[in-house]
């Protein structure tokens, strides 16, 4: 019997991961979980909810890119004014009962004032970290909202030469996850962008989970994990122009040719290509998935080689022509719903290709007690599926059925969970619930 494409991809991933290391590794524990789900009841206790359409300023939110807890169970809501380029950011804090405590945040060019805040974290002691690509630095605030200091980032943009007279420069925005031990954050680095910035043309062999120390004037970055990078897939370049016919006709043939060259130079990953899904464990270790299979790798504190791999016998779904067409249809629906403002045009550079299979794992999160939540791909394309709950030691605790619960946007102490919700008017609120022991 010939092995399935999914299992061939998994074998390639494991071989590539082995070749990344030039020194012998200690024996790695492999744990295979059962194939059948044991369903958990979503019996969560609601603690409080905040966010209204009309009320006091502290309880009306615009866009919530991040929520987090500290060790006291206080909830931190990062609220940005509508508009992706807005510098308006405030941090709103509530106690364990949902009572408003304080808020802080202001726009400006000085230390502790925001230009382009883009990534956010809260340490367990209540220290707030805001990554600001406008300042090219992290702002650090104490639990009262008082500014502590700034730490310069090591890299905030990357450039790639397209032709003799055209260089494409992109801002680097990475989500940050706090190290539970304090004083540092983790990010997932784009190995392809890093190679491009260094002038390398060859495809990278790995993707890096980086550890950034924030106790000096400059970020001190080290590689915590080198995850597998899928091999490149051939793709055709294209340029899509959205807007009124009169405006799109103004796009000259010469400009289109330039844009085509840009699209060829920018390496967009294939659709459905496996990304690195990672979360941080209470001891500072990392759990991550970097392939198409159900394979979770567990490291020790601070990263390093995986000491354990946890698997379940689920195969990735092959990408058929029907799935490709379904994906394109959903994308067109999304683009038409978003629309283009009158009098403007929107230009999209695309290098469209499809990965052969859809990865099994969709998201990974960790609770403060070390439990790992793993969301699998749903039965419908691009839909959330069941959520498995397991331990870093490889014990399977059960599964929430698809649709029984969303993946929490944040976990906190004592089983606290925060969910960002939108009502029918797109008014944002945050609901805090508690999950008991599994």
CSV table of C-alpha atoms in Angstrom, one decimal:
chain,number,residue,atom,x,y,z
A,1,UNK,CA,0.0,0.0,0.0
A,2,UNK,CA,1.3,3.4,-0.9
A,3,UNK,CA,1.6,6.0,1.9
A,4,UNK,CA,-0.8,8.9,1.8
A,5,UNK,CA,0.4,12.4,0.7
A,6,UNK,CA,-0.2,13.5,4.3
A,7,UNK,CA,2.0,10.9,5.8
A,8,UNK,CA,4.7,11.6,3.2
A,9,UNK,CA,4.6,15.2,4.2
A,10,UNK,CA,4.9,14.3,7.9
A,11,UNK,CA,7.9,12.0,7.2
A,12,UNK,CA,9.5,14.9,5.3
A,13,UNK,CA,8.9,17.2,8.2
A,14,UNK,CA,10.4,14.9,10.7
A,15,UNK,CA,13.4,14.2,8.5
A,16,UNK,CA,13.9,18.0,7.9
A,17,UNK,CA,13.7,18.6,11.7
A,18,UNK,CA,16.4,16.0,12.2
A,19,UNK,CA,18.7,17.5,9.6
A,20,UNK,CA,18.4,21.0,11.3
A,21,UNK,CA,20.6,19.8,14.2
A,22,UNK,CA,24.3,19.1,13.7
A,23,UNK,CA,24.8,17.7,17.2
A,24,UNK,CA,23.3,14.5,18.7
A,25,UNK,CA,20.0,15.0,20.5
A,26,UNK,CA,18.8,13.2,23.6
A,27,UNK,CA,16.1,10.6,23.1
A,28,UNK,CA,12.8,12.2,22.4
A,29,UNK,CA,9.6,10.7,23.9
A,30,UNK,CA,6.8,10.0,21.4
A,31,UNK,CA,3.3,9.7,22.8
A,32,UNK,CA,0.3,8.8,20.6
A,33,UNK,CA,-3.1,9.7,22.0
A,34,UNK,CA,-6.2,7.7,21.2
A,35,UNK,CA,-8.1,8.3,17.9
A,36,UNK,CA,-11.6,8.5,19.5
A,37,UNK,CA,-12.8,11.7,21.2
A,38,UNK,CA,-14.0,11.7,24.8
A,39,UNK,CA,-16.4,14.6,24.9
A,40,UNK,CA,-16.2,17.2,27.6
A,41,UNK,CA,-19.3,19.3,28.7
A,42,UNK,CA,-18.7,23.1,28.2
A,43,UNK,CA,-19.9,23.9,31.7
A,44,UNK,CA,-18.2,27.2,32.2
A,45,UNK,CA,-19.1,29.6,35.0
A,46,UNK,CA,-19.6,33.2,33.8
A,47,UNK,CA,-17.9,35.6,36.2
A,48,UNK,CA,-18.6,39.0,34.5
A,49,UNK,CA,-18.8,40.8,31.2
A,50,UNK,CA,-17.8,44.3,30.2
A,51,UNK,CA,-18.4,46.4,27.0
A,52,UNK,CA,-21.6,48.3,26.0
A,53,UNK,CA,-22.9,50.3,23.1
A,54,UNK,CA,-23.7,53.3,25.2
A,55,UNK,CA,-22.3,54.0,28.7
A,56,UNK,CA,-19.3,55.4,30.5
A,57,UNK,CA,-16.2,55.9,28.4
A,58,UNK,CA,-14.3,53.1,30.2
A,59,UNK,CA,-16.9,50.5,29.2
A,60,UNK,CA,-17.2,51.4,25.5
A,61,UNK,CA,-14.6,49.6,23.2
A,62,UNK,CA,-13.7,50.2,19.6
A,63,UNK,CA,-11.3,47.4,18.5
A,64,UNK,CA,-9.9,44.9,20.9
A,65,UNK,CA,-6.7,43.3,19.5
A,66,UNK,CA,-5.6,41.7,22.8
A,67,UNK,CA,-6.8,40.7,26.3
A,68,UNK,CA,-4.7,39.3,29.1
A,69,UNK,CA,-4.7,38.5,32.8
A,70,UNK,CA,-2.1,39.0,35.6
A,71,UNK,CA,-1.5,36.7,38.6
A,72,UNK,CA,-4.1,38.6,40.7
A,73,UNK,CA,-6.8,37.7,38.1
A,74,UNK,CA,-7.1,41.3,36.9
A,75,UNK,CA,-8.2,41.6,33.3
A,76,UNK,CA,-6.3,43.9,30.9
A,77,UNK,CA,-8.1,45.0,27.7
A,78,UNK,CA,-6.1,46.6,24.9
A,79,UNK,CA,-8.5,48.9,23.0
A,80,UNK,CA,-7.6,50.6,19.8
A,81,UNK,CA,-9.5,53.3,17.9
A,82,UNK,CA,-11.1,52.1,14.7
A,83,UNK,CA,-8.6,52.1,11.8
A,84,UNK,CA,-5.5,50.0,11.4
A,85,UNK,CA,-3.2,53.0,11.3
A,86,UNK,CA,-4.5,54.6,14.4
A,87,UNK,CA,-2.0,55.3,17.3
A,88,UNK,CA,-4.9,55.6,19.8
A,89,UNK,CA,-4.4,52.8,22.3
A,90,UNK,CA,-5.6,52.5,25.8
A,91,UNK,CA,-5.2,49.8,28.4
A,92,UNK,CA,-8.3,49.3,30.5
A,93,UNK,CA,-8.0,47.2,33.7
A,94,UNK,CA,-10.7,45.4,35.7
A,95,UNK,CA,-10.5,43.5,38.9
A,96,UNK,CA,-11.7,39.9,39.5
A,97,UNK,CA,-15.3,41.0,40.0
A,98,UNK,CA,-15.4,43.1,36.8
A,99,UNK,CA,-15.1,46.4,38.6
A,100,UNK,CA,-13.2,49.1,36.7
A,101,UNK,CA,-9.8,49.8,38.1
A,102,UNK,CA,-8.0,52.2,35.8
A,103,UNK,CA,-7.0,53.0,32.2
A,104,UNK,CA,-3.9,54.5,30.6
A,105,UNK,CA,-2.4,55.2,27.2
A,106,UNK,CA,-1.7,58.3,25.1
A,107,UNK,CA,-0.6,59.3,21.6
A,108,UNK,CA,2.7,61.1,21.2
A,109,UNK,CA,6.4,61.0,20.4
A,110,UNK,CA,7.7,60.8,23.9
A,111,UNK,CA,8.6,57.7,26.0
A,112,UNK,CA,5.5,55.9,27.0
A,113,UNK,CA,3.4,57.6,24.3
A,114,UNK,CA,2.3,55.6,21.3
A,115,UNK,CA,2.9,56.1,17.6
A,116,UNK,CA,2.1,52.7,16.0
A,117,UNK,CA,1.4,50.2,18.8
A,118,UNK,CA,1.0,46.8,17.3
A,119,UNK,CA,1.8,44.0,19.8
A,120,UNK,CA,0.9,43.6,23.4
A,121,UNK,CA,1.6,41.4,26.5
A,122,UNK,CA,1.1,41.4,30.3
A,123,UNK,CA,3.5,39.7,32.6
A,124,UNK,CA,2.2,37.9,35.6
A,125,UNK,CA,3.3,40.7,38.0
A,126,UNK,CA,1.1,43.1,36.0
A,127,UNK,CA,3.9,44.7,33.9
A,128,UNK,CA,2.4,45.8,30.6
A,129,UNK,CA,4.4,45.5,27.4
A,130,UNK,CA,3.4,47.4,24.2
A,131,UNK,CA,5.5,46.9,21.0
A,132,UNK,CA,5.5,50.2,19.1
A,133,UNK,CA,6.9,50.0,15.5
A,134,UNK,CA,6.7,53.8,15.2
A,135,UNK,CA,9.1,54.1,18.1
A,136,UNK,CA,10.9,50.9,17.1
A,137,UNK,CA,10.8,49.9,20.8
A,138,UNK,CA,8.8,48.2,23.5
A,139,UNK,CA,7.1,50.4,26.1
A,140,UNK,CA,7.0,48.9,29.6
A,141,UNK,CA,4.5,50.1,32.3
A,142,UNK,CA,4.0,49.0,35.9
A,143,UNK,CA,0.6,47.7,37.1
A,144,UNK,CA,-0.5,51.2,38.0
A,145,UNK,CA,0.0,52.4,34.4
A,146,UNK,CA,3.2,54.4,35.2
A,147,UNK,CA,5.8,54.3,32.4
A,148,UNK,CA,8.9,52.4,33.4
A,149,UNK,CA,11.2,52.5,30.3
A,150,UNK,CA,11.6,51.7,26.6
A,151,UNK,CA,13.6,48.8,25.1
A,152,UNK,CA,14.8,49.2,21.5
A,153,UNK,CA,13.6,46.5,19.1
A,154,UNK,CA,16.2,44.7,17.1
A,155,UNK,CA,14.3,44.8,13.8
A,156,UNK,CA,11.0,46.5,12.7
A,157,UNK,CA,11.1,46.3,8.9
A,158,UNK,CA,12.5,44.3,6.0
A,159,UNK,CA,13.4,45.2,2.4
A,160,UNK,CA,13.6,43.3,-0.8
A,161,UNK,CA,15.0,44.6,-4.1
A,162,UNK,CA,12.5,43.9,-6.9
A,163,UNK,CA,14.4,45.6,-9.7
A,164,UNK,CA,17.2,48.2,-10.3
A,165,UNK,CA,14.8,51.0,-9.4
A,166,UNK,CA,12.3,49.4,-7.0
A,167,UNK,CA,12.8,48.2,-3.4
A,168,UNK,CA,9.8,46.9,-1.5
A,169,UNK,CA,9.9,47.7,2.3
A,170,UNK,CA,7.6,46.0,4.7
A,171,UNK,CA,7.0,46.6,8.4
A,172,UNK,CA,7.5,43.6,10.6
A,173,UNK,CA,4.6,43.1,13.0
A,174,UNK,CA,4.9,40.0,15.2
A,175,UNK,CA,2.5,38.9,18.0
A,176,UNK,CA,4.3,38.5,21.3
A,177,UNK,CA,3.7,36.0,24.1
A,178,UNK,CA,5.0,36.7,27.6
A,179,UNK,CA,7.5,34.4,29.2
A,180,UNK,CA,5.7,33.3,32.5
A,181,UNK,CA,9.1,33.7,34.3
A,182,UNK,CA,9.0,37.4,33.5
A,183,UNK,CA,11.4,39.8,31.8
A,184,UNK,CA,11.1,38.5,28.2
A,185,UNK,CA,8.7,37.7,25.4
A,186,UNK,CA,8.5,35.1,22.6
A,187,UNK,CA,7.8,35.8,19.0
A,188,UNK,CA,7.6,33.7,15.8
A,189,UNK,CA,10.1,35.0,13.3
A,190,UNK,CA,9.6,34.8,9.6
A,191,UNK,CA,12.7,33.0,8.4
A,192,UNK,CA,12.0,34.0,4.8
A,193,UNK,CA,11.8,37.7,5.6
A,194,UNK,CA,15.1,37.4,7.6
A,195,UNK,CA,16.8,35.7,4.7
A,196,UNK,CA,15.5,38.4,2.3
A,197,UNK,CA,16.8,41.2,4.5
A,198,UNK,CA,20.2,39.5,4.4
A,199,UNK,CA,20.1,39.3,0.6
A,200,UNK,CA,19.7,35.5,0.6
A,201,UNK,CA,17.7,34.1,-2.3
A,202,UNK,CA,17.5,30.5,-1.3
A,203,UNK,CA,14.4,29.2,0.6
A,204,UNK,CA,15.0,29.0,4.4
A,205,UNK,CA,15.3,25.7,6.0
A,206,UNK,CA,13.5,26.6,9.2
A,207,UNK,CA,11.4,29.1,11.1
A,208,UNK,CA,12.5,30.5,14.4
A,209,UNK,CA,10.7,30.9,17.7
A,210,UNK,CA,12.7,33.7,19.3
A,211,UNK,CA,13.2,34.7,22.9
A,212,UNK,CA,13.6,38.4,23.5
A,213,UNK,CA,14.9,39.7,26.9
A,214,UNK,CA,13.7,43.1,27.9
A,215,UNK,CA,15.9,43.9,30.9
A,216,UNK,CA,18.4,46.2,29.0
A,217,UNK,CA,18.3,49.2,26.8
A,218,UNK,CA,18.2,47.0,23.7
A,219,UNK,CA,16.3,43.7,23.1
A,220,UNK,CA,18.5,40.7,23.5
A,221,UNK,CA,17.3,38.0,21.1
A,222,UNK,CA,18.2,34.3,21.0
A,223,UNK,CA,16.7,31.5,19.0
A,224,UNK,CA,14.6,29.3,21.3
A,225,UNK,CA,13.3,26.8,18.7
A,226,UNK,CA,14.1,26.1,15.0
A,227,UNK,CA,10.9,24.8,13.5
A,228,UNK,CA,10.5,23.0,10.2
A,229,UNK,CA,10.0,25.2,7.1
A,230,UNK,CA,7.9,23.7,4.2
A,231,UNK,CA,9.6,23.5,0.8
A,232,UNK,CA,8.6,26.2,-1.7
A,233,UNK,CA,5.7,25.7,-4.0
A,234,UNK,CA,5.6,27.1,-7.5
A,235,UNK,CA,3.1,29.9,-8.0
A,236,UNK,CA,1.9,32.3,-10.7
A,237,UNK,CA,2.1,36.0,-10.0
A,238,UNK,CA,-0.9,38.3,-10.5
A,239,UNK,CA,-2.2,41.8,-9.7
A,240,UNK,CA,-5.8,42.5,-8.7
A,241,UNK,CA,-7.1,46.0,-8.9
A,242,UNK,CA,-10.4,46.8,-7.1
A,243,UNK,CA,-12.4,50.0,-7.6
A,244,UNK,CA,-14.5,51.8,-10.2
A,245,UNK,CA,-13.8,51.2,-13.9
A,246,UNK,CA,-12.7,54.8,-14.4
A,247,UNK,CA,-10.1,54.6,-11.7
A,248,UNK,CA,-8.8,51.2,-12.6
A,249,UNK,CA,-8.3,52.3,-16.2
A,250,UNK,CA,-5.9,54.9,-14.9
A,251,UNK,CA,-3.5,52.1,-13.9
A,252,UNK,CA,-1.0,52.2,-16.7
A,253,UNK,CA,0.4,49.1,-18.4
A,254,UNK,CA,3.9,50.1,-17.2
A,255,UNK,CA,2.6,50.3,-13.6
A,256,UNK,CA,1.0,46.9,-13.9
A,257,UNK,CA,4.3,45.4,-15.2
A,258,UNK,CA,6.1,46.9,-12.2
A,259,UNK,CA,3.5,45.5,-9.8
A,260,UNK,CA,3.7,42.1,-11.5
A,261,UNK,CA,7.5,42.2,-10.8
A,262,UNK,CA,6.7,43.1,-7.2
A,263,UNK,CA,4.3,40.2,-6.9
A,264,UNK,CA,7.0,37.9,-8.3
A,265,UNK,CA,9.5,39.1,-5.7
A,266,UNK,CA,7.3,38.9,-2.6
A,267,UNK,CA,7.1,35.3,-1.4
A,268,UNK,CA,3.6,34.8,-0.2
A,269,UNK,CA,3.2,31.4,1.4
A,270,UNK,CA,1.0,28.9,-0.4
A,271,UNK,CA,-2.6,28.8,0.8
A,272,UNK,CA,-3.1,26.2,3.6
A,273,UNK,CA,0.7,25.9,4.1
A,274,UNK,CA,1.3,24.8,7.7
A,275,UNK,CA,2.3,27.7,9.9
A,276,UNK,CA,3.9,27.4,13.3
A,277,UNK,CA,1.3,27.3,16.0
A,278,UNK,CA,2.9,27.9,19.4
A,279,UNK,CA,2.1,28.7,23.0
A,280,UNK,CA,4.2,29.1,26.2
A,281,UNK,CA,4.0,26.7,29.1
A,282,UNK,CA,4.1,27.8,32.8
A,283,UNK,CA,7.7,26.9,33.2
A,284,UNK,CA,8.8,28.8,30.1
A,285,UNK,CA,8.8,25.8,27.8
A,286,UNK,CA,7.2,25.9,24.4
A,287,UNK,CA,4.5,23.7,22.8
A,288,UNK,CA,4.4,24.0,19.0
A,289,UNK,CA,3.1,22.4,15.8
A,290,UNK,CA,5.0,23.0,12.6
A,291,UNK,CA,3.7,20.4,10.2
A,292,UNK,CA,0.5,19.3,8.6
A,293,UNK,CA,0.0,16.3,11.0
A,294,UNK,CA,-1.3,16.2,14.5
A,295,UNK,CA,2.1,16.5,16.1
A,296,UNK,CA,2.7,18.7,19.1
A,297,UNK,CA,6.4,19.2,20.1
A,298,UNK,CA,7.2,20.1,23.7
A,299,UNK,CA,10.5,21.8,24.8
A,300,UNK,CA,12.0,22.4,28.2
A,301,UNK,CA,12.1,25.9,29.8
A,302,UNK,CA,13.4,28.5,27.3
A,303,UNK,CA,13.1,26.2,24.3
A,304,UNK,CA,15.7,24.0,22.8
A,305,UNK,CA,15.2,20.6,21.2
A,306,UNK,CA,11.9,18.9,21.7
A,307,UNK,CA,11.8,16.5,24.6
A,308,UNK,CA,8.4,15.1,23.7
A,309,UNK,CA,6.1,14.8,20.7
A,310,UNK,CA,2.4,14.2,21.2
A,311,UNK,CA,0.4,12.8,18.3
A,312,UNK,CA,-3.1,11.7,17.4
A,313,UNK,CA,-3.7,9.5,14.3
A,314,UNK,CA,-5.6,12.1,12.2
A,315,UNK,CA,-4.6,12.7,8.6
A,316,UNK,CA,-4.6,16.1,6.9
A,317,UNK,CA,-7.3,16.7,4.3
A,318,UNK,CA,-6.1,16.7,0.7
A,319,UNK,CA,-6.6,19.9,-1.2
A,320,UNK,CA,-8.8,19.0,-4.3
A,321,UNK,CA,-9.8,21.3,-7.2
A,322,UNK,CA,-13.2,21.6,-5.5
A,323,UNK,CA,-11.6,22.9,-2.3
A,324,UNK,CA,-9.5,25.4,-4.3
A,325,UNK,CA,-12.7,26.7,-5.9
A,326,UNK,CA,-14.5,26.9,-2.6
A,327,UNK,CA,-11.6,28.8,-1.1
A,328,UNK,CA,-11.6,31.3,-4.0
A,329,UNK,CA,-15.4,31.8,-3.7
A,330,UNK,CA,-15.2,32.5,0.0
A,331,UNK,CA,-12.3,34.9,-0.6
A,332,UNK,CA,-14.3,36.8,-3.2
A,333,UNK,CA,-17.3,37.0,-0.8
A,334,UNK,CA,-15.0,38.5,1.9
A,335,UNK,CA,-13.5,41.0,-0.5
A,336,UNK,CA,-16.9,42.1,-1.8
A,337,UNK,CA,-18.2,42.5,1.8
A,338,UNK,CA,-15.3,44.6,2.8
A,339,UNK,CA,-15.6,46.7,-0.3
A,340,UNK,CA,-13.5,49.7,-1.5
A,341,UNK,CA,-14.5,53.3,-0.5
A,342,UNK,CA,-15.8,55.5,-3.3
A,343,UNK,CA,-13.1,57.3,-5.2
A,344,UNK,CA,-10.4,54.9,-4.2
A,345,UNK,CA,-8.7,51.8,-5.6
A,346,UNK,CA,-7.2,48.8,-3.9
A,347,UNK,CA,-4.3,46.9,-5.4
A,348,UNK,CA,-3.5,43.4,-4.2
A,349,UNK,CA,-0.3,41.5,-5.2
A,350,UNK,CA,-0.8,37.8,-5.3
A,351,UNK,CA,1.3,34.7,-5.9
A,352,UNK,CA,-1.4,32.1,-5.7
A,353,UNK,CA,-0.6,28.5,-5.0
A,354,UNK,CA,-2.1,25.8,-2.8
A,355,UNK,CA,-0.4,23.5,-0.4
A,356,UNK,CA,-1.3,19.8,-1.1
A,357,UNK,CA,-3.1,19.3,2.2
A,358,UNK,CA,-4.9,21.3,4.9
A,359,UNK,CA,-3.1,21.0,8.3
A,360,UNK,CA,-5.0,19.2,11.1
A,361,UNK,CA,-4.1,21.7,13.9
A,362,UNK,CA,-5.6,25.1,13.6
A,363,UNK,CA,-4.7,26.8,17.0
A,364,UNK,CA,-2.8,26.1,20.2
A,365,UNK,CA,-3.2,27.8,23.6
A,366,UNK,CA,-2.0,27.0,27.1
A,367,UNK,CA,-3.7,27.4,30.5
A,368,UNK,CA,-1.8,28.7,33.5
A,369,UNK,CA,-1.9,25.2,35.1
A,370,UNK,CA,-0.2,23.7,32.0
A,371,UNK,CA,-3.2,22.3,30.2
A,372,UNK,CA,-3.0,22.6,26.4
A,373,UNK,CA,-5.9,23.4,24.2
A,374,UNK,CA,-5.6,22.3,20.6
A,375,UNK,CA,-8.2,23.3,18.0
A,376,UNK,CA,-8.4,21.0,15.0
A,377,UNK,CA,-9.6,21.9,11.6
A,378,UNK,CA,-13.4,21.8,11.2
A,379,UNK,CA,-15.4,19.8,8.7
A,380,UNK,CA,-16.2,22.9,6.7
A,381,UNK,CA,-13.5,24.8,4.9
A,382,UNK,CA,-11.9,27.5,7.1
A,383,UNK,CA,-14.2,26.6,10.0
A,384,UNK,CA,-13.1,25.9,13.6
A,385,UNK,CA,-13.3,22.3,14.7
A,386,UNK,CA,-13.2,20.4,18.0
A,387,UNK,CA,-10.9,21.4,20.8
A,388,UNK,CA,-8.7,18.8,22.5
A,389,UNK,CA,-7.5,19.3,26.1
A,390,UNK,CA,-4.3,17.6,27.1
A,391,UNK,CA,-1.3,18.0,29.4
A,392,UNK,CA,2.4,18.7,28.4
A,393,UNK,CA,3.1,15.2,29.8
A,394,UNK,CA,0.9,13.7,27.1
A,395,UNK,CA,-2.2,12.9,29.1
A,396,UNK,CA,-5.4,13.2,27.0
A,397,UNK,CA,-8.2,14.9,29.1
A,398,UNK,CA,-11.0,15.1,26.5
A,399,UNK,CA,-12.4,17.1,23.7
A,400,UNK,CA,-15.0,19.9,23.3
A,401,UNK,CA,-17.2,19.3,20.3
A,402,UNK,CA,-17.0,21.7,17.4
A,403,UNK,CA,-19.1,24.8,18.2
A,404,UNK,CA,-19.4,23.9,21.9
A,405,UNK,CA,-16.9,26.8,22.8
A,406,UNK,CA,-14.7,29.2,21.1
A,407,UNK,CA,-11.0,29.1,21.7
A,408,UNK,CA,-10.5,31.6,24.6
A,409,UNK,CA,-8.6,34.8,23.7
A,410,UNK,CA,-6.8,34.7,27.0
A,411,UNK,CA,-6.3,32.4,30.0
A,412,UNK,CA,-5.7,33.5,33.6
A,413,UNK,CA,-5.1,32.0,37.0
A,414,UNK,CA,-7.6,29.7,38.7
A,415,UNK,CA,-9.1,28.6,35.3
A,416,UNK,CA,-10.2,32.1,34.2
A,417,UNK,CA,-10.8,32.6,30.5
A,418,UNK,CA,-11.6,35.7,28.5
A,419,UNK,CA,-13.5,35.8,25.2
A,420,UNK,CA,-13.8,38.8,22.9
A,421,UNK,CA,-17.3,39.0,21.4
A,422,UNK,CA,-19.1,41.2,18.9
A,423,UNK,CA,-22.9,41.7,18.8
A,424,UNK,CA,-25.1,42.3,15.8
A,425,UNK,CA,-23.9,45.9,15.7
A,426,UNK,CA,-20.2,45.0,15.9
A,427,UNK,CA,-20.0,46.3,19.5
A,428,UNK,CA,-17.1,44.7,21.3
A,429,UNK,CA,-17.4,43.2,24.7
A,430,UNK,CA,-15.3,40.8,26.8
A,431,UNK,CA,-16.8,37.9,28.7
A,432,UNK,CA,-14.8,36.3,31.6
A,433,UNK,CA,-15.6,32.7,32.4
A,434,UNK,CA,-14.0,30.0,34.5
A,435,UNK,CA,-13.4,26.4,33.6
A,436,UNK,CA,-13.0,23.8,36.3
A,437,UNK,CA,-10.4,20.9,36.4
A,438,UNK,CA,-10.9,18.4,33.6
